[in-house]
mmCIF file with all atom_site columns, C-alpha atoms in Angstrom:
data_model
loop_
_atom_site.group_PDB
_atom_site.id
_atom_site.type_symbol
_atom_site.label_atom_id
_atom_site.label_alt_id
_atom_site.label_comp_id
_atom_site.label_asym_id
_atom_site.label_entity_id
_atom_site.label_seq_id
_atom_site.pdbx_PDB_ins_code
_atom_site.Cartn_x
_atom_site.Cartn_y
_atom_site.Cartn_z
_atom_site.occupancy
_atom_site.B_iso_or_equiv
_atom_site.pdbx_formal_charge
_atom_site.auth_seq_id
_atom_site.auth_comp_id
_atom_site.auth_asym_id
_atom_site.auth_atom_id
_atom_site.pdbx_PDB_model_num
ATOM 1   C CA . UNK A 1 1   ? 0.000   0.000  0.000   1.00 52.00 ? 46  UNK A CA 1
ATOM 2   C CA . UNK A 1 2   ? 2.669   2.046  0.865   1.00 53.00 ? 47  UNK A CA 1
ATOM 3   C CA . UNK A 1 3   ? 4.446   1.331  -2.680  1.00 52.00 ? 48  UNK A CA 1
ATOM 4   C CA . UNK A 1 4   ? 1.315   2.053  -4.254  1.00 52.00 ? 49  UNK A CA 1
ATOM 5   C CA . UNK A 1 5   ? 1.142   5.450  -2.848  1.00 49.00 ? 50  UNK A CA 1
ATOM 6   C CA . UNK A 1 6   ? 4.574   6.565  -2.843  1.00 49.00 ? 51  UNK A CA 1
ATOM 7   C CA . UNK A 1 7   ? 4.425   5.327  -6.815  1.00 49.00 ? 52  UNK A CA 1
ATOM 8   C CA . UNK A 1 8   ? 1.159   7.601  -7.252  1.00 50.00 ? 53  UNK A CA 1
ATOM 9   C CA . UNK A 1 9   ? 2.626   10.544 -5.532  1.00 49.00 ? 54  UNK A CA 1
ATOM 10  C CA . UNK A 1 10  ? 5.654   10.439 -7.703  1.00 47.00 ? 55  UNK A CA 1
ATOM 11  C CA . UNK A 1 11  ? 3.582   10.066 -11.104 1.00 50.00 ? 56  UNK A CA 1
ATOM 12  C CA . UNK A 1 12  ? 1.663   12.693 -10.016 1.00 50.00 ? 57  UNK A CA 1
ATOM 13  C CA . UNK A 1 13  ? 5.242   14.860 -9.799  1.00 50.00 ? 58  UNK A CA 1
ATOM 14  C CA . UNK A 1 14  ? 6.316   14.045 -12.804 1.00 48.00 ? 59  UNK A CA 1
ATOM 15  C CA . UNK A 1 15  ? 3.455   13.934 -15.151 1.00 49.00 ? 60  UNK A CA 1
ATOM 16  C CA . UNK A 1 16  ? 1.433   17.033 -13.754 1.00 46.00 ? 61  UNK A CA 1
ATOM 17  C CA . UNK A 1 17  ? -1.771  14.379 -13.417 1.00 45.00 ? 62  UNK A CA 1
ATOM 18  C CA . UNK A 1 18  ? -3.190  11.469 -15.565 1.00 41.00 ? 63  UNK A CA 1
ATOM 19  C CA . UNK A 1 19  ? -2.088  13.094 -18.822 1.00 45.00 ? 64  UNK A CA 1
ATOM 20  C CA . UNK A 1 20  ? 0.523   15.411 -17.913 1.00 45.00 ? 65  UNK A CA 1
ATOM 21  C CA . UNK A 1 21  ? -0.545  17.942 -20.358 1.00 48.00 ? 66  UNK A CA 1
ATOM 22  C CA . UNK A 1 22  ? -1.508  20.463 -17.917 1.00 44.00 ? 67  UNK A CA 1
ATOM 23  C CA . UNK A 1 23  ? -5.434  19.926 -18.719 1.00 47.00 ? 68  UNK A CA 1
ATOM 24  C CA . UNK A 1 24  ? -6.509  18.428 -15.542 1.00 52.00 ? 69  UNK A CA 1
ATOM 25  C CA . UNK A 1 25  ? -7.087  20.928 -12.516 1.00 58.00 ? 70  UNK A CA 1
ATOM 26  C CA . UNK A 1 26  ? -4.365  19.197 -10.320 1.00 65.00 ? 71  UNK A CA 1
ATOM 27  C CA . UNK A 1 27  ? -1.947  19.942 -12.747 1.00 88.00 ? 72  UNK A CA 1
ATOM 28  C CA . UNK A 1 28  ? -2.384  23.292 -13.490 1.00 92.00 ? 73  UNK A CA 1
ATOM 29  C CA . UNK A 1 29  ? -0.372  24.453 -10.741 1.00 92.00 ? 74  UNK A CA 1
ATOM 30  C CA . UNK A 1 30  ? 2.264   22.377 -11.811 1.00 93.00 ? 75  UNK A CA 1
ATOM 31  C CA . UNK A 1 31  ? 2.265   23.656 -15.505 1.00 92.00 ? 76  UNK A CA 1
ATOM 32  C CA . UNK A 1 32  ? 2.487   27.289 -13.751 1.00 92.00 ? 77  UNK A CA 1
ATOM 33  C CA . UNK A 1 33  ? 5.391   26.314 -11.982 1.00 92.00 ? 78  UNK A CA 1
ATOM 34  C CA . UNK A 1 34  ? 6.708   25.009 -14.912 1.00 92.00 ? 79  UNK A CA 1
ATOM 35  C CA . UNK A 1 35  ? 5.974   28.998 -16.724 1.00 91.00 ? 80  UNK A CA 1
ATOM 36  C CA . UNK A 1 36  ? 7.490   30.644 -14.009 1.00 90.00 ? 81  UNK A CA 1
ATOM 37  C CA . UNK A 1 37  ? 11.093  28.405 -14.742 1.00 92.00 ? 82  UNK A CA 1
ATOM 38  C CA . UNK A 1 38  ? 10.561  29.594 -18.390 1.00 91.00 ? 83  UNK A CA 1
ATOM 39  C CA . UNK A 1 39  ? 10.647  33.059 -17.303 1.00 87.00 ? 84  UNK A CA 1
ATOM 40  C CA . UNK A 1 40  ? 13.632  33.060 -15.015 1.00 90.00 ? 85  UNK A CA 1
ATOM 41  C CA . UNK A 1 41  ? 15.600  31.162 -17.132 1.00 92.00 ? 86  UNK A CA 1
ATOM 42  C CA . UNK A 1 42  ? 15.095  32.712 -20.504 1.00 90.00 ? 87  UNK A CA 1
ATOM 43  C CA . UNK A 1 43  ? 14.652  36.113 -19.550 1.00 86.00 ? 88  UNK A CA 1
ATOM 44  C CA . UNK A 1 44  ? 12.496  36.737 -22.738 1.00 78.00 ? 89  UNK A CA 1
ATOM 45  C CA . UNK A 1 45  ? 9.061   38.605 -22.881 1.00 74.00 ? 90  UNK A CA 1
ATOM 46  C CA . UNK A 1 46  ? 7.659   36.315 -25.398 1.00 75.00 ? 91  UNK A CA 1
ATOM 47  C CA . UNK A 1 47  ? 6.833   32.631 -25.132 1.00 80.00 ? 92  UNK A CA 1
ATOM 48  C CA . UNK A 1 48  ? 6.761   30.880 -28.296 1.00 78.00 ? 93  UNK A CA 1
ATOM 49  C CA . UNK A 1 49  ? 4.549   27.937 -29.027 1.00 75.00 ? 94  UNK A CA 1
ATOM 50  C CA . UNK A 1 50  ? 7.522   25.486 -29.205 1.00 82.00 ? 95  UNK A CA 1
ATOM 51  C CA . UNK A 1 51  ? 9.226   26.782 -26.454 1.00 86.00 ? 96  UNK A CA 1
ATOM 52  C CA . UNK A 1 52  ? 10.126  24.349 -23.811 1.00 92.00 ? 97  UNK A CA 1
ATOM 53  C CA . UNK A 1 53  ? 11.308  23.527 -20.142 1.00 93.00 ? 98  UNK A CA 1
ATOM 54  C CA . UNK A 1 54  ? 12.883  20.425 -18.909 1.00 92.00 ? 99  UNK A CA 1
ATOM 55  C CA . UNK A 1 55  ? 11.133  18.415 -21.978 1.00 93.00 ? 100 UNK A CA 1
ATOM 56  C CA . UNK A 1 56  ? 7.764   19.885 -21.171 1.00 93.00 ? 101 UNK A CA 1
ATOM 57  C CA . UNK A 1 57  ? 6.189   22.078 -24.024 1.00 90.00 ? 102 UNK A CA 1
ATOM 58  C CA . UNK A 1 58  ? 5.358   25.149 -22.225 1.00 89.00 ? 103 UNK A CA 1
ATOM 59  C CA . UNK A 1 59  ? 4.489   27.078 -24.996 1.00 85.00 ? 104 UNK A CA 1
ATOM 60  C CA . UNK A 1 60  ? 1.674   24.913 -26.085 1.00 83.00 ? 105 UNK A CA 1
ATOM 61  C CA . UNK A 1 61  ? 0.425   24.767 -22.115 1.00 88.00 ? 106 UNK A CA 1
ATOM 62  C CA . UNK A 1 62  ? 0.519   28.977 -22.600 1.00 84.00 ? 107 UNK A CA 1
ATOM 63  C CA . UNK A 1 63  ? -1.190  28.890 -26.209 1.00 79.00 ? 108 UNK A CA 1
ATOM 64  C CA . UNK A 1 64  ? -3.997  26.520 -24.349 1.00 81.00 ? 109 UNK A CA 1
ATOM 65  C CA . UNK A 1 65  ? -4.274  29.007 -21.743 1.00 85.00 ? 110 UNK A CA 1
ATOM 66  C CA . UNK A 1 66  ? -5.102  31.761 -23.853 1.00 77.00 ? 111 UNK A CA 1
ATOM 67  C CA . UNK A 1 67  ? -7.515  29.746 -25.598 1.00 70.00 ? 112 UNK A CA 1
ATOM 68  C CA . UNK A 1 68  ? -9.512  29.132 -22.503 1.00 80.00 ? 113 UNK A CA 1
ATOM 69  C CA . UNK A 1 69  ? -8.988  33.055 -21.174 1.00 76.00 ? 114 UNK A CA 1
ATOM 70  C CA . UNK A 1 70  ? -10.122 34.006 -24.988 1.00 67.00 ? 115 UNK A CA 1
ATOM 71  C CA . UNK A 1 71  ? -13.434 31.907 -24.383 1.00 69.00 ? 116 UNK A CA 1
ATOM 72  C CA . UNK A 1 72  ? -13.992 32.057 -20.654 1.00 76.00 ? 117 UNK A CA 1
ATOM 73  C CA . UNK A 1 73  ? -13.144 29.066 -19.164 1.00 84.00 ? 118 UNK A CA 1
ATOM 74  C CA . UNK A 1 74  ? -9.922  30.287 -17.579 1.00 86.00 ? 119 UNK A CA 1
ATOM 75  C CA . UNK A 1 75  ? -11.111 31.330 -13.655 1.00 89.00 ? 120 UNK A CA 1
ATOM 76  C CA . UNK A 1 76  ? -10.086 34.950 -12.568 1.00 86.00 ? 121 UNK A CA 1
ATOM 77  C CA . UNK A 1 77  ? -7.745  33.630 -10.354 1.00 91.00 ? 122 UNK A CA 1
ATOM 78  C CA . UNK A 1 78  ? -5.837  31.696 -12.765 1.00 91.00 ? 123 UNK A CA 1
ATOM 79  C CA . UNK A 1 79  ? -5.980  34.997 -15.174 1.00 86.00 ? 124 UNK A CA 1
ATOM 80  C CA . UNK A 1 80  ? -4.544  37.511 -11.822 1.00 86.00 ? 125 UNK A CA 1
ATOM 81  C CA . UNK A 1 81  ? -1.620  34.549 -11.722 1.00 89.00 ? 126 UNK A CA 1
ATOM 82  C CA . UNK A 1 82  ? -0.762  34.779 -15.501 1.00 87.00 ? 127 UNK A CA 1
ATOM 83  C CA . UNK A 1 83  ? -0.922  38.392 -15.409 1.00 83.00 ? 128 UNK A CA 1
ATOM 84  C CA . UNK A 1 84  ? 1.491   38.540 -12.567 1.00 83.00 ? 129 UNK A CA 1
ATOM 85  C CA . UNK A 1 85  ? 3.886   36.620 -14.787 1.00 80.00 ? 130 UNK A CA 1
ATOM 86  C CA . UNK A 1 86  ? 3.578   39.249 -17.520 1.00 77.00 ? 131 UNK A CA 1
ATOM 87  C CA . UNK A 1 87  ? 1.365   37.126 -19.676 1.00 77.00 ? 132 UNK A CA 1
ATOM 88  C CA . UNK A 1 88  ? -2.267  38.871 -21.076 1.00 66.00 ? 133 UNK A CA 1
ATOM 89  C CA . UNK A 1 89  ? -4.146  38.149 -23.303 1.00 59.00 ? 134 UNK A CA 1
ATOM 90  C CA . UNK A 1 90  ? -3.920  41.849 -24.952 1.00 60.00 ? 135 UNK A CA 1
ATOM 91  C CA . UNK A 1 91  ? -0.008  41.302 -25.661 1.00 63.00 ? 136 UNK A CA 1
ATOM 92  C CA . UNK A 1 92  ? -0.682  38.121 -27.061 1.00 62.00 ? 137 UNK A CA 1
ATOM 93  C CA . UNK A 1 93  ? -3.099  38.999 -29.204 1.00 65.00 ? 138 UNK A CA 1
ATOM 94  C CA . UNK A 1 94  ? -0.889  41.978 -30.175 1.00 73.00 ? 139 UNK A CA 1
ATOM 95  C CA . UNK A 1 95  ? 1.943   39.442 -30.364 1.00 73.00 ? 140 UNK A CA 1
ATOM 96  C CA . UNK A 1 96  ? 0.005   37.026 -32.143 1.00 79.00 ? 141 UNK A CA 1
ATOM 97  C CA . UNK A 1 97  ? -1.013  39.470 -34.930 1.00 84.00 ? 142 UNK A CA 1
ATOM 98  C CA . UNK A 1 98  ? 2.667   39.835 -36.106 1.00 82.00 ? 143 UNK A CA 1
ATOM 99  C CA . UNK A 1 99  ? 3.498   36.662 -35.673 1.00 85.00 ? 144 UNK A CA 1
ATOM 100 C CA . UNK A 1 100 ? 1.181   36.003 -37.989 1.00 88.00 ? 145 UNK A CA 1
ATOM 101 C CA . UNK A 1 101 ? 1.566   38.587 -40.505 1.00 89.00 ? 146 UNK A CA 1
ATOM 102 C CA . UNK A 1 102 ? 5.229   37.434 -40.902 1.00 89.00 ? 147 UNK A CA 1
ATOM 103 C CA . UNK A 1 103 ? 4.317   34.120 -41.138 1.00 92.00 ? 148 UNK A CA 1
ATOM 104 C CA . UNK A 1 104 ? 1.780   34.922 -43.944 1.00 94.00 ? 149 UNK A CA 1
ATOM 105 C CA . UNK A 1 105 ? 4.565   37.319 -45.805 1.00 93.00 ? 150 UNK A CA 1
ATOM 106 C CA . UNK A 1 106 ? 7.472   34.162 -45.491 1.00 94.00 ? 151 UNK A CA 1
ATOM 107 C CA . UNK A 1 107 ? 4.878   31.930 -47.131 1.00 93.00 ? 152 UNK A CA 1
ATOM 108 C CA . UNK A 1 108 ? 3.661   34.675 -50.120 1.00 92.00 ? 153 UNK A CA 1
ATOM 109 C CA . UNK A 1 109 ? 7.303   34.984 -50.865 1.00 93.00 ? 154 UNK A CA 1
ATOM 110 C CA . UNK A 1 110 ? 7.854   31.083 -50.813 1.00 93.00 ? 155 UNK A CA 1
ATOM 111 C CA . UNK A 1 111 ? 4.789   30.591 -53.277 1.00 90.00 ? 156 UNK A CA 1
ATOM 112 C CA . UNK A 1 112 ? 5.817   33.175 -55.491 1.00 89.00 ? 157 UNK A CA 1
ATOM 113 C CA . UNK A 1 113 ? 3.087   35.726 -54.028 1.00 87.00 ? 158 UNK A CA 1
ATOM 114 C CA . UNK A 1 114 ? 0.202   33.272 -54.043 1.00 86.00 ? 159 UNK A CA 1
ATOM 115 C CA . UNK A 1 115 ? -1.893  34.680 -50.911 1.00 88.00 ? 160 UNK A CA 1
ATOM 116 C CA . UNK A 1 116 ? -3.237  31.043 -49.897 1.00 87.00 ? 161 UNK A CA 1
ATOM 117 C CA . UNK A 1 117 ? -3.315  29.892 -46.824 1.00 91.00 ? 162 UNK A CA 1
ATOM 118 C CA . UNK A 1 118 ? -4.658  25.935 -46.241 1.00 87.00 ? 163 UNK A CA 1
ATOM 119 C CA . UNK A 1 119 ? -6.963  25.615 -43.209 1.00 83.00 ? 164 UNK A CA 1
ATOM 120 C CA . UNK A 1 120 ? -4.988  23.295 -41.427 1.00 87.00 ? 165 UNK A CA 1
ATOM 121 C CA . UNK A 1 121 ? -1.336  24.618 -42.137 1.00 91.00 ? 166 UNK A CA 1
ATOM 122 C CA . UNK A 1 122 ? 1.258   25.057 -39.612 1.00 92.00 ? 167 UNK A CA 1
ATOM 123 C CA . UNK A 1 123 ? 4.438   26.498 -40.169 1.00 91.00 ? 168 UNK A CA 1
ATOM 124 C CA . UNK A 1 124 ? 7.964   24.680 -39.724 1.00 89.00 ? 169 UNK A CA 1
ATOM 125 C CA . UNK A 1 125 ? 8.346   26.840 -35.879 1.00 86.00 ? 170 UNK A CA 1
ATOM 126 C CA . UNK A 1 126 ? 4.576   25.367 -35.252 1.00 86.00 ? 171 UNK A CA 1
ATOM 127 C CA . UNK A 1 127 ? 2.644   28.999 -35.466 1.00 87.00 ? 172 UNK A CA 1
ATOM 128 C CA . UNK A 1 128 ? -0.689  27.965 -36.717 1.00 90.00 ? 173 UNK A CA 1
ATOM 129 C CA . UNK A 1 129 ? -0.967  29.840 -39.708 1.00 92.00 ? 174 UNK A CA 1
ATOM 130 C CA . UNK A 1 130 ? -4.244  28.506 -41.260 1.00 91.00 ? 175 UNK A CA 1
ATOM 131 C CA . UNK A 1 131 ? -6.042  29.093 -37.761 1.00 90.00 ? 176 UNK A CA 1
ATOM 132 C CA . UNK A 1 132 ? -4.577  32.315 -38.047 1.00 91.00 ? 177 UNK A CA 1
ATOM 133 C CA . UNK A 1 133 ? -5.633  33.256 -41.517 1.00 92.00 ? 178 UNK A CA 1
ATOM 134 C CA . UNK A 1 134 ? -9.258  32.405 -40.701 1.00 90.00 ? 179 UNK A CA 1
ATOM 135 C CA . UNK A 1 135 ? -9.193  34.254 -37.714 1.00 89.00 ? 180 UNK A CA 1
ATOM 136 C CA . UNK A 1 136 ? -8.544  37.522 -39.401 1.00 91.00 ? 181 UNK A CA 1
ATOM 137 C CA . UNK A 1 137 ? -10.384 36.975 -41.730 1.00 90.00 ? 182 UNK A CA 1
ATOM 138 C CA . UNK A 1 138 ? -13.534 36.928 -39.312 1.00 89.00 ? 183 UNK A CA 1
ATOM 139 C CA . UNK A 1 139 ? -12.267 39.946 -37.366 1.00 89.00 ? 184 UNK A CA 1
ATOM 140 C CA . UNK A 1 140 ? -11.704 41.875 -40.420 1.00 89.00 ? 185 UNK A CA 1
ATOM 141 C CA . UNK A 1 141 ? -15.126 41.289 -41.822 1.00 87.00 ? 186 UNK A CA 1
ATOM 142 C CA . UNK A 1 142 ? -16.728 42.066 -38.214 1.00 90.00 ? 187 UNK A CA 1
ATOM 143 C CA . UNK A 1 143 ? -15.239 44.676 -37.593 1.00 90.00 ? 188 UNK A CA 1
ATOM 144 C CA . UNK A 1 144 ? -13.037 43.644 -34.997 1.00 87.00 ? 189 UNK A CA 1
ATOM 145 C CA . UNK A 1 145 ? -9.809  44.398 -36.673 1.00 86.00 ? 190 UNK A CA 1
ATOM 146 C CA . UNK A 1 146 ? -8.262  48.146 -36.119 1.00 83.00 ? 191 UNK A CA 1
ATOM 147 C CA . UNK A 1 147 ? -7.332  50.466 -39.107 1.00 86.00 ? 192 UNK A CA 1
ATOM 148 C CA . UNK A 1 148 ? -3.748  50.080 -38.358 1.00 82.00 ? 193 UNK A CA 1
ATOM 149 C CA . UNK A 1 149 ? -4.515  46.075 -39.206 1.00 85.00 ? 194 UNK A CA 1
ATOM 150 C CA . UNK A 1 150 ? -6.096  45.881 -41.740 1.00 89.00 ? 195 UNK A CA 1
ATOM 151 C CA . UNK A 1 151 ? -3.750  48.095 -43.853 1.00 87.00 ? 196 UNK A CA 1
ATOM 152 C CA . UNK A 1 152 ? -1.297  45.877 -42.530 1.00 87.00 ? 197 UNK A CA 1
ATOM 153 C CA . UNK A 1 153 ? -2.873  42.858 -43.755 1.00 90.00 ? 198 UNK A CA 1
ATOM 154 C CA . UNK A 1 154 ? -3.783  44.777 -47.010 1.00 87.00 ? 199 UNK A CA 1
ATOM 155 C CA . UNK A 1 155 ? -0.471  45.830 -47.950 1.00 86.00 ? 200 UNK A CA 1
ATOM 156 C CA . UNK A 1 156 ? 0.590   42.052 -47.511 1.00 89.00 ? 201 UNK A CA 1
ATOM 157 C CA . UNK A 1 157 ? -1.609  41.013 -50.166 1.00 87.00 ? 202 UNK A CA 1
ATOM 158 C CA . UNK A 1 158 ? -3.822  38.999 -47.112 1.00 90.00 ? 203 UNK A CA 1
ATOM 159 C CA . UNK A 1 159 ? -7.768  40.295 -47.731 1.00 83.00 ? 204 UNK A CA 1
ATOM 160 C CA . UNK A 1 160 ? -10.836 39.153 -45.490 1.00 83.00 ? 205 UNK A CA 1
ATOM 161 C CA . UNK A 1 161 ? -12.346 36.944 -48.418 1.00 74.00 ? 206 UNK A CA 1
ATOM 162 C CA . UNK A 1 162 ? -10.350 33.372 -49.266 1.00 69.00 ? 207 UNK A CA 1
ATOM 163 C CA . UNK A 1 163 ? -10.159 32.112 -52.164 1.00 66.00 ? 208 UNK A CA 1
ATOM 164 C CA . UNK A 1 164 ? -10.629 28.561 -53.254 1.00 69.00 ? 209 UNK A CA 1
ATOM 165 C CA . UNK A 1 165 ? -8.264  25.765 -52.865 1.00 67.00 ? 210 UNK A CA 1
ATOM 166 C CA . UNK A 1 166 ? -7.892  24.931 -56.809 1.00 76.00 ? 211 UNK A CA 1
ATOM 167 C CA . UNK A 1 167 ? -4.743  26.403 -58.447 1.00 78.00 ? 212 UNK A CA 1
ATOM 168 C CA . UNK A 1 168 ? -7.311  27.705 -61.437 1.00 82.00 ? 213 UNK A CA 1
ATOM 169 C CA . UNK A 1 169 ? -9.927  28.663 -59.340 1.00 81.00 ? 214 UNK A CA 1
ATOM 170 C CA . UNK A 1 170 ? -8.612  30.562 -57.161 1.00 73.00 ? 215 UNK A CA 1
ATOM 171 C CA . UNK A 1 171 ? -6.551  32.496 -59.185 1.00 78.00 ? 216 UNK A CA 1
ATOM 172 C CA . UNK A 1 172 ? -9.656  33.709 -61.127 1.00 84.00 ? 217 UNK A CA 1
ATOM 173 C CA . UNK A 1 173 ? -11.127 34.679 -58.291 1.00 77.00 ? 218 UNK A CA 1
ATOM 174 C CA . UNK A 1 174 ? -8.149  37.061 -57.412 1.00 72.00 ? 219 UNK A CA 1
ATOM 175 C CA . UNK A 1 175 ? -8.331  38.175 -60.114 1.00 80.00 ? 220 UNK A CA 1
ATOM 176 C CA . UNK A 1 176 ? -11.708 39.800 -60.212 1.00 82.00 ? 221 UNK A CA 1
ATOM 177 C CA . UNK A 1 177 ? -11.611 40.503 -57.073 1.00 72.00 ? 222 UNK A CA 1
ATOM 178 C CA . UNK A 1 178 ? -8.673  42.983 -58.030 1.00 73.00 ? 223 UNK A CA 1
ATOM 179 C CA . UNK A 1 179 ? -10.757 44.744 -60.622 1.00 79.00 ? 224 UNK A CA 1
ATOM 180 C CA . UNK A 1 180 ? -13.418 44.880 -58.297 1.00 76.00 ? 225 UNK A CA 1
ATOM 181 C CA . UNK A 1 181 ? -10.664 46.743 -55.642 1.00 65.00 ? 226 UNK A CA 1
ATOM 182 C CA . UNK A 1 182 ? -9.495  49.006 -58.852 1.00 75.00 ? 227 UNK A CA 1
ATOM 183 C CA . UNK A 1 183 ? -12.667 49.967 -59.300 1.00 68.00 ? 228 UNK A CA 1
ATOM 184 C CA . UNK A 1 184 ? -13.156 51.581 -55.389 1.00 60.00 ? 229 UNK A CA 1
#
């Protein structure tokens, strides 16, 4: 019995909970711990999504954080604690938005200025481009983007309508959708 315990204890150490991926309540603490390592070792402001601390992906843990603060199911305590730690949801969002505009810009300059993005892509560093690209798209149509954005996004040759995923189709519809911006 004692075995038993002392092996569930340590388990418990190791793996954050059942899963280890930070999801369970348990292991949430442990996961925070595990952020404020990140911080004092690296020094940096930002966290990238394939960052990592002693094996553990901590910048996936922090990506599903701000999912659940972006959609309410992150507690306000949990929110004060990750605000303490410099992390908000405002600077990631800010963060996020260049990340992903230079992520769009690398991959128009790899495809020899073709502006599509597929759903489902993820870059080689892991940013989740197509996510991304959808995302903005929906802001920019509700409204939700500012000026500053969407001439940003504009000048990079990203607009709020996608195009199709056929070669010929899609280029078509860029096409007229050009004359249509000539004509405004």
């Amino acid at each position: 019995d004692i075995r038993r315990h002392t092996a569930e204890a340590v388990d418990f150490a190791v793996t954050g909970g059942a899963s280890g991926d930070g999801s369970e309540d348990f292991g949430w603490d442990l996961w925070y711990g595990r952020l404020m390592a990140y911080r004092e070792q690296s020094q940096a402001e930002e966290i990238p999504i394939n960052a990592q601390i002693y094996g553990h992906r901590i910048g996936q843990w922090v990506g599903r954080q701000f999912l659940e603060w972006r959609w309410g199911g992150l507690d306000g305590e949990r929110q004060r604690r990750l605000l303490d730690r410099g992390v908000s949801l405002h600077s990631e969002g800010d963060r996020n938005f260049a990340n992903g505009l230079e992520e769009f810009e690398k991959l128009r300059e790899a495809a020899d200025g073709d502006p599509y993005v597929p759903a489902g892509h993820f870059t080689r560093s892991g940013f989740p481009l197509g996510a991304w690209a959808t995302a903005q798209r929906a802001a920019w149509r509700q409204g939700k983007l500012s000026e500053e954005q969407e001439l940003l996004l504009y000048e990079a040759g990203f607009f709020p309508v996608g195009h199709p995923d056929a070669p010929a189709a899609r280029e078509l519809t860029m096409k007229i959708e050009g004359r249509l911006r000539e004509n405004f």
